[in-house]
Coordinates of C-alpha atoms in Angstrom, one line a residue:
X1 CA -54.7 41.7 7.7
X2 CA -53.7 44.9 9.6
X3 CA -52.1 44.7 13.1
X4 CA -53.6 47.2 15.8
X5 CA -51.8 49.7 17.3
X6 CA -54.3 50.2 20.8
X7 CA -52.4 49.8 23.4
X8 CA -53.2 46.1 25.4
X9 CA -54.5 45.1 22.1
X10 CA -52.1 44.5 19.0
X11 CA -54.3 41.6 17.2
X12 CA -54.5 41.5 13.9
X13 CA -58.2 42.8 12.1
X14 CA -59.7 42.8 8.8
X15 CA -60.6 46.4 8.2
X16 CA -63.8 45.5 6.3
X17 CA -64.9 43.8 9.7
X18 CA -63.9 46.6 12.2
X19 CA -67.3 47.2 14.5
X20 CA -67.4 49.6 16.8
X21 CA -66.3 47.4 19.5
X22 CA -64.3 45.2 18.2
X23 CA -61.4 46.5 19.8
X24 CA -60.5 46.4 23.4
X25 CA -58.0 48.5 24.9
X26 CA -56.6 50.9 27.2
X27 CA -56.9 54.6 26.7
X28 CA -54.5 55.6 29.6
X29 CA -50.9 55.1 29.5
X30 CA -48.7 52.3 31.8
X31 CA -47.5 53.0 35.2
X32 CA -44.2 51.3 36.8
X33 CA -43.9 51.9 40.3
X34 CA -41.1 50.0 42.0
X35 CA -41.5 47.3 40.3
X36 CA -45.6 47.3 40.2
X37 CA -47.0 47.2 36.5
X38 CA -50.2 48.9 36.2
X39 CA -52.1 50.7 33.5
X40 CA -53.3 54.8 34.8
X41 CA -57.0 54.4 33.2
X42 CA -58.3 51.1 35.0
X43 CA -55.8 50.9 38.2
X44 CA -58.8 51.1 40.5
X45 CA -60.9 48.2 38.6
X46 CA -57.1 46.1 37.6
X47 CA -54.9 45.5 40.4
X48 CA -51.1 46.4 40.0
X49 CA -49.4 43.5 38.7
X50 CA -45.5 42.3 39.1
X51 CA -44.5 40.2 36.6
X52 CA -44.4 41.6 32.7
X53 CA -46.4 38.7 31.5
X54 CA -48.9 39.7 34.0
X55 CA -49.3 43.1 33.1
X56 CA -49.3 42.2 28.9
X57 CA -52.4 40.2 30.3
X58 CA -54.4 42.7 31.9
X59 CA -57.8 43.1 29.6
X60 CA -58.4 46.3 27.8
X61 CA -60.9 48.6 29.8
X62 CA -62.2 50.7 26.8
X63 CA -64.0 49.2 23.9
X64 CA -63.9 50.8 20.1
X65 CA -62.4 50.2 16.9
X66 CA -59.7 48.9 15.6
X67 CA -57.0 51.2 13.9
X68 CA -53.7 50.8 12.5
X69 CA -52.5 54.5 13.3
X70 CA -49.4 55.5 15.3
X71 CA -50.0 56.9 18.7
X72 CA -49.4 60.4 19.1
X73 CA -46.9 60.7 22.2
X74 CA -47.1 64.6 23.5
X75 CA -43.6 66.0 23.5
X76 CA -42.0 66.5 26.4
X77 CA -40.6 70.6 27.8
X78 CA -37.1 70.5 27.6
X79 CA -35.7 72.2 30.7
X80 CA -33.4 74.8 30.6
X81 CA -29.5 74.2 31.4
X82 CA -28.7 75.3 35.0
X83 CA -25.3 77.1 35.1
X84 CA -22.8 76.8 37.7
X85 CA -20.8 80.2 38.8
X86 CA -17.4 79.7 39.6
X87 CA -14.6 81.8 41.0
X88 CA -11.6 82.3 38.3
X89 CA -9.4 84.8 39.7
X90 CA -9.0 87.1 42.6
X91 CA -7.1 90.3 42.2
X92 CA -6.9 93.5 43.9
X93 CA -10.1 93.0 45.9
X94 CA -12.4 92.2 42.9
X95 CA -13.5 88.9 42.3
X96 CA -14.0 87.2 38.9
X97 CA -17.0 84.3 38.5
X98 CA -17.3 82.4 35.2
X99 CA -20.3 80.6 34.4
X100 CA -20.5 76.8 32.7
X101 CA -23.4 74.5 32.3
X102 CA -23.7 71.8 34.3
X103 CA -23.8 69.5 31.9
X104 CA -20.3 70.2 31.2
X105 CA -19.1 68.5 34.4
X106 CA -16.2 65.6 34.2
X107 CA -19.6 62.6 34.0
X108 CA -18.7 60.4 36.4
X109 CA -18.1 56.5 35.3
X110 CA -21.0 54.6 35.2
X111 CA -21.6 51.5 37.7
X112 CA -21.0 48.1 36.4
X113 CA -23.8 46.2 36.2
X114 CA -25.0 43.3 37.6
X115 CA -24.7 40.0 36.2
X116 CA -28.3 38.8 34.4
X117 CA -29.3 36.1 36.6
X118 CA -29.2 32.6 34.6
X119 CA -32.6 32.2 32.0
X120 CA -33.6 28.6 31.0
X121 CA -35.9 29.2 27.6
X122 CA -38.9 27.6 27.1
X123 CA -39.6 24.8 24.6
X124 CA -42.6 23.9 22.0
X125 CA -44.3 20.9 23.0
X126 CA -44.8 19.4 19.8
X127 CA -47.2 16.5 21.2
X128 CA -49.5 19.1 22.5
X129 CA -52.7 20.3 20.6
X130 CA -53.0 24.9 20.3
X131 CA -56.2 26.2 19.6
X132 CA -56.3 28.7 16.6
X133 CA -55.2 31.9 18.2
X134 CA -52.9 31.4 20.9
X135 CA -50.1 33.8 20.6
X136 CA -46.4 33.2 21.0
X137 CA -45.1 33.5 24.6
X138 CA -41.6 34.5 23.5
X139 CA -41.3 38.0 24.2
X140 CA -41.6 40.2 20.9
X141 CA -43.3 38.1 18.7
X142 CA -46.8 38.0 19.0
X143 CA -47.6 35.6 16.1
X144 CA -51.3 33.9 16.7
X145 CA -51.1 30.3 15.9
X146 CA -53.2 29.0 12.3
X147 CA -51.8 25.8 11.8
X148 CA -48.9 23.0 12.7
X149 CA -48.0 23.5 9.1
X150 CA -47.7 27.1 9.0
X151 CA -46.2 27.7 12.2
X152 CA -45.1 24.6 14.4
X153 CA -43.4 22.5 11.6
X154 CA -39.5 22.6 10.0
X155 CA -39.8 24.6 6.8
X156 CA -42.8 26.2 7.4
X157 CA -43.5 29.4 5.9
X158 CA -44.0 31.1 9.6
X159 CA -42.1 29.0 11.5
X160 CA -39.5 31.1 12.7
X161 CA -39.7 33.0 15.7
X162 CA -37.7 36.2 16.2
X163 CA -38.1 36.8 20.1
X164 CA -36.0 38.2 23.0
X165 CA -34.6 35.4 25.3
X166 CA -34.4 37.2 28.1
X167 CA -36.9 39.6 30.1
X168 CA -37.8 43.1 29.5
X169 CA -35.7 45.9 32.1
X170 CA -37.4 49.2 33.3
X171 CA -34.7 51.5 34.9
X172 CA -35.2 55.3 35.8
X173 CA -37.8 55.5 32.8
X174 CA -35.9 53.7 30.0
X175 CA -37.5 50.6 29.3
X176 CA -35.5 47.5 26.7
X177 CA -34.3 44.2 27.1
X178 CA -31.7 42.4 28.9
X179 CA -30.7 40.6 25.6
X180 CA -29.9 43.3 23.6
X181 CA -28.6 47.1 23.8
X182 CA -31.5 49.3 22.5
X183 CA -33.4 51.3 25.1
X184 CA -36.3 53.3 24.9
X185 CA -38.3 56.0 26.7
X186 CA -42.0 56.0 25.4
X187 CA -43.2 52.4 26.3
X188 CA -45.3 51.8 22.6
X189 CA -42.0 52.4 21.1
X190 CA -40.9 49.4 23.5
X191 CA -43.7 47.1 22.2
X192 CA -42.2 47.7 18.9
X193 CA -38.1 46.6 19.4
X194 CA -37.8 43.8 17.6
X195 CA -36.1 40.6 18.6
X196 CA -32.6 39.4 18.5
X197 CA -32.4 35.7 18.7
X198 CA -34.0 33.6 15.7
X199 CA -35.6 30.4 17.3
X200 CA -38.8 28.6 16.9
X201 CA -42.2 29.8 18.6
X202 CA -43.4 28.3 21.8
X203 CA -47.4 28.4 22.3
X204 CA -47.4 25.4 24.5
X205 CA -44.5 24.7 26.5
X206 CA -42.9 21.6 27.8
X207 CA -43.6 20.9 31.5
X208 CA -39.7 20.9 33.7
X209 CA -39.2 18.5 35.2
X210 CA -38.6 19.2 39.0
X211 CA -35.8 18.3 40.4
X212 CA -35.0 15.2 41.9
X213 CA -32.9 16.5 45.0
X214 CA -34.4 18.9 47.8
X215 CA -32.8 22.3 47.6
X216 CA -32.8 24.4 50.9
X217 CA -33.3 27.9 49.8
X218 CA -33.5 31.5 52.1
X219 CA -36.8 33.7 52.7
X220 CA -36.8 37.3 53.5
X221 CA -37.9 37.8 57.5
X222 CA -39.6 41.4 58.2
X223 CA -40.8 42.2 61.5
X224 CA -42.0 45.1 63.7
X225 CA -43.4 45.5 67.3
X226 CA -46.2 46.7 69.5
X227 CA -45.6 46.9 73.6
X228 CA -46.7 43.9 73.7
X229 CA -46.3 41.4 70.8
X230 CA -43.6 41.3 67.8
X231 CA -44.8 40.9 64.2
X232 CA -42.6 38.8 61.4
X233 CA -43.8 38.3 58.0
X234 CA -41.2 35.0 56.7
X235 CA -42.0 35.5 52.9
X236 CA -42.3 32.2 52.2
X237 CA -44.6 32.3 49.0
X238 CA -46.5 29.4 48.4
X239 CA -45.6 27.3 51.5
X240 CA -47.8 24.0 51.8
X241 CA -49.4 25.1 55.2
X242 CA -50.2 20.6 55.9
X243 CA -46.4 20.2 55.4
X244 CA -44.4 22.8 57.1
X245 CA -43.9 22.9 60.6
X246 CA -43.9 25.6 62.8
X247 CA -42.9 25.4 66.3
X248 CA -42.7 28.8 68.8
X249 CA -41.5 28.1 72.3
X250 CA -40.6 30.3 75.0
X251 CA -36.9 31.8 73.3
X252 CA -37.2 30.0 69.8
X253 CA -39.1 29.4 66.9
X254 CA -38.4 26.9 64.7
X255 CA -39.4 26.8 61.1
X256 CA -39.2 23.8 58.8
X257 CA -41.0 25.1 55.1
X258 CA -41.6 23.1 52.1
X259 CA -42.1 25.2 49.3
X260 CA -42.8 24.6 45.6
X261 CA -40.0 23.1 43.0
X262 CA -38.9 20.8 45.8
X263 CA -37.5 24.1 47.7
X264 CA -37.3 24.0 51.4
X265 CA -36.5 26.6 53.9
X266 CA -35.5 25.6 57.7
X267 CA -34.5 28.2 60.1
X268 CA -34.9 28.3 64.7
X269 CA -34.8 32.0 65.4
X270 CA -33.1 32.9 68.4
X271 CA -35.8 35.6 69.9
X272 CA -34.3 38.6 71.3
X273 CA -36.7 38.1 74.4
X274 CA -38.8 35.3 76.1
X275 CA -42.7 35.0 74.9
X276 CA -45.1 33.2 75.9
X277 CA -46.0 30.4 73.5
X278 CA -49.5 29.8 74.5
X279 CA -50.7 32.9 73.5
X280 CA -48.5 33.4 69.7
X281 CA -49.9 31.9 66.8
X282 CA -49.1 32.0 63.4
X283 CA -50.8 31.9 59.8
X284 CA -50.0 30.9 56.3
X285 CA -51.2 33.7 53.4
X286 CA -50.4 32.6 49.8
X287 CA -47.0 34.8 49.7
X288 CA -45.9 34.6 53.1
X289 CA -45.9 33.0 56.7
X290 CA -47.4 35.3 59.7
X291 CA -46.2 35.4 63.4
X292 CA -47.6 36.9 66.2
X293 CA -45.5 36.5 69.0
X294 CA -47.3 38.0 72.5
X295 CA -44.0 39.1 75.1
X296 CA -43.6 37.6 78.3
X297 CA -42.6 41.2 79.3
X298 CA -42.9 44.9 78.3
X299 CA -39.3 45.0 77.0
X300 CA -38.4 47.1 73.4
X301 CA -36.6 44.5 71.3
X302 CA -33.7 46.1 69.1
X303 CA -33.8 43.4 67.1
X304 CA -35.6 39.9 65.9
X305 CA -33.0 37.5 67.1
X306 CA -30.5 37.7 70.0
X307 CA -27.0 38.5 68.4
X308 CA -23.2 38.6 69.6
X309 CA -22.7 41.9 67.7
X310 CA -22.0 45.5 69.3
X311 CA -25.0 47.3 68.1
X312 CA -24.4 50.7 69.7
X313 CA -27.3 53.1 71.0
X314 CA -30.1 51.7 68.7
X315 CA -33.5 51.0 69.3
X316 CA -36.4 49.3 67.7
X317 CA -39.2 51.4 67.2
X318 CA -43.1 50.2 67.6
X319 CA -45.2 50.1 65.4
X320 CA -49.4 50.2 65.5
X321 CA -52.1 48.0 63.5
X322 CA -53.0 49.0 60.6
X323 CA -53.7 47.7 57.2
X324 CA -50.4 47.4 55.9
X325 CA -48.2 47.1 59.5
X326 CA -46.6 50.5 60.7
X327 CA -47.9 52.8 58.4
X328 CA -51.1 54.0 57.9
X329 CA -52.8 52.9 61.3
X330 CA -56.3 52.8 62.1
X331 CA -55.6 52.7 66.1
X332 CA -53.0 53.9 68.3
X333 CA -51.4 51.6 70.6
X334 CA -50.4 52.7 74.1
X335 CA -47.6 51.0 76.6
X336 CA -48.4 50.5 80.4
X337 CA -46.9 53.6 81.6
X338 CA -48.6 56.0 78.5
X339 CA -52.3 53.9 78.9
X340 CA -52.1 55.2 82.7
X341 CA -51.9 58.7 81.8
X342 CA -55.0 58.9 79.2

């Protein structure tokens, strides 16, 4: 058996069985856009994706055959060295410059980097039944399950799984693993790093058990404003809507959110200006919580919450509705005073 080298495919194919669309797989290259995964030749039809596994996921969008040939990657134009002209001496009225690449500038030393957050591996659930197929979900391996002999039991002849523990990193174009040193540029020479931890394969994994204790955890509060209402987006993902309580009142809202893995988060914001409750509501999306506060005044709030600090001469721009908040808008939105003079 031959393994393919089309990029989103990588199964293995018996090359007196290769049809003419047999293969599916993407003809463009990947995109990573602060921190969106997406592949250039189906990003209209395949939404951008954020987590790796995701993105290994997305279905091929071209169909052909099979082929065990290396990609050709088109080399890149080196760029020539810029020079920088410096003054050397000074004598007698005529100046001498000297020129130096760059490149040959004291580097400066690099920033430490910060710590991995803490990975708990997955485990093989032994008990549970794998159809033939199912690939390895360590990162690296890509072994498709045959049997419990050949791959799921000690001393098997496939048994072994060479993987990467931890998850992949993409940083100003180089792309590796947290687990080990190697870094790459071209990202099919990233599907091909091999893995540097010897363990067994996972291709069903143990449920965790939650845990037994409630944890109160933090969500990220974004917000913007309109002359008359403020806007905050409490990215709560995945908050049971019949659970959680949210409460706005004239100068507070409290929030009380239970969220998955027995994680809650409980905050009262202390609004920056009265509204009128009444006439707010709120709504839960699957990543976040919604407010829409309407003022009880036409006041510019600096900020969300009221706050003891000295915050200077700042102010808190408004925004205008549109599809994704500030920017982009389809309408403008006018004050009191402005509306009066159209």
């Amino acid at each position: 058996m031959v393994r393919c080298t089309h990029k989103g495919c990588g199964q293995e194919y018996d090359p007196e069985n290769n049809g003419p669309e047999s293969c599916s797989y993407h003809p463009g290259a990947p995109i990573f856009h602060e921190g969106s995964k997406s592949w250039s030749c189906c990003s209209d039809v395949n939404k951008p994706v954020l987590d790796f596994d995701d993105f290994m996921k997305i279905p091929g969008c071209a169909k052909g055959q099979h082929t065990d040939e290396a990609p050709k990657v088109a080399p890149k134009p080196q760029p020539a060295p810029q020079a920088n002209l410096t003054m050397t001496s000074s004598q007698a009225g005529t100046e001498t410059y000297s020129s130096t690449p760059s490149g040959t500038q004291t580097p400066k030393a690099p920033a430490e980097p910060a710590p991995a957050p803490k990975i708990v591996e997955e485990e093989d659930d032994p008990s549970a039944t794998v159809p033939p197929g199912t690939v390895c979900r360590h990162n690296g391996c890509n072994v498709a399950y045959e049997s419990d002999e050949l791959h799921r039991k000690e001393g098997g002849a496939a048994a072994e799984c060479t993987y990467h523990p931890k998850p992949p990193i993409f940083h100003e174009g180089s792309k590796g693993y947290l687990c080990c040193k190697r870094r790459v540029l071209e990202f099919d020479e990233f599907l091909k790093i091999g893995g540097c931890t010897k363990g067994r394969h996972v291709f069903v994994p143990k449920k965790q058990a939650e845990p037994e204790e409630e944890q109160f955890t933090q969500c990220r509060i974004d917000h913007y404003q309109t002359p008359t209402e403020v806007h905050a987006s409490v990215f709560a993902k995945q908050a049971d809507a019949n659970t959680s309580i949210v409460k706005i009142e004239e100068n507070e809202v409290f929030l009380d959110l239970y969220l998955p893995g027995k994680k809650r988060f409980r905050k009262t914001l202390s609004l920056w200006g009265p509204v009128r409750p009444e006439e707010s509501s709120y709504k839960f999306f699957g990543t976040k919580l919604e407010l829409k506060l309407r003022k009880a005044d036409t006041r510019s709030w600096t900020l969300l919450e009221k706050t003891d600090r000295d915050l200077g001469n700042i102010n808190f721009t408004f925004g205008v509705g549109g599809r994704t908040g500030t920017i982009g808008a389809k309408e403008l939105i006018l004050d009191d005073v402005n509306r009066a003079r159209v």
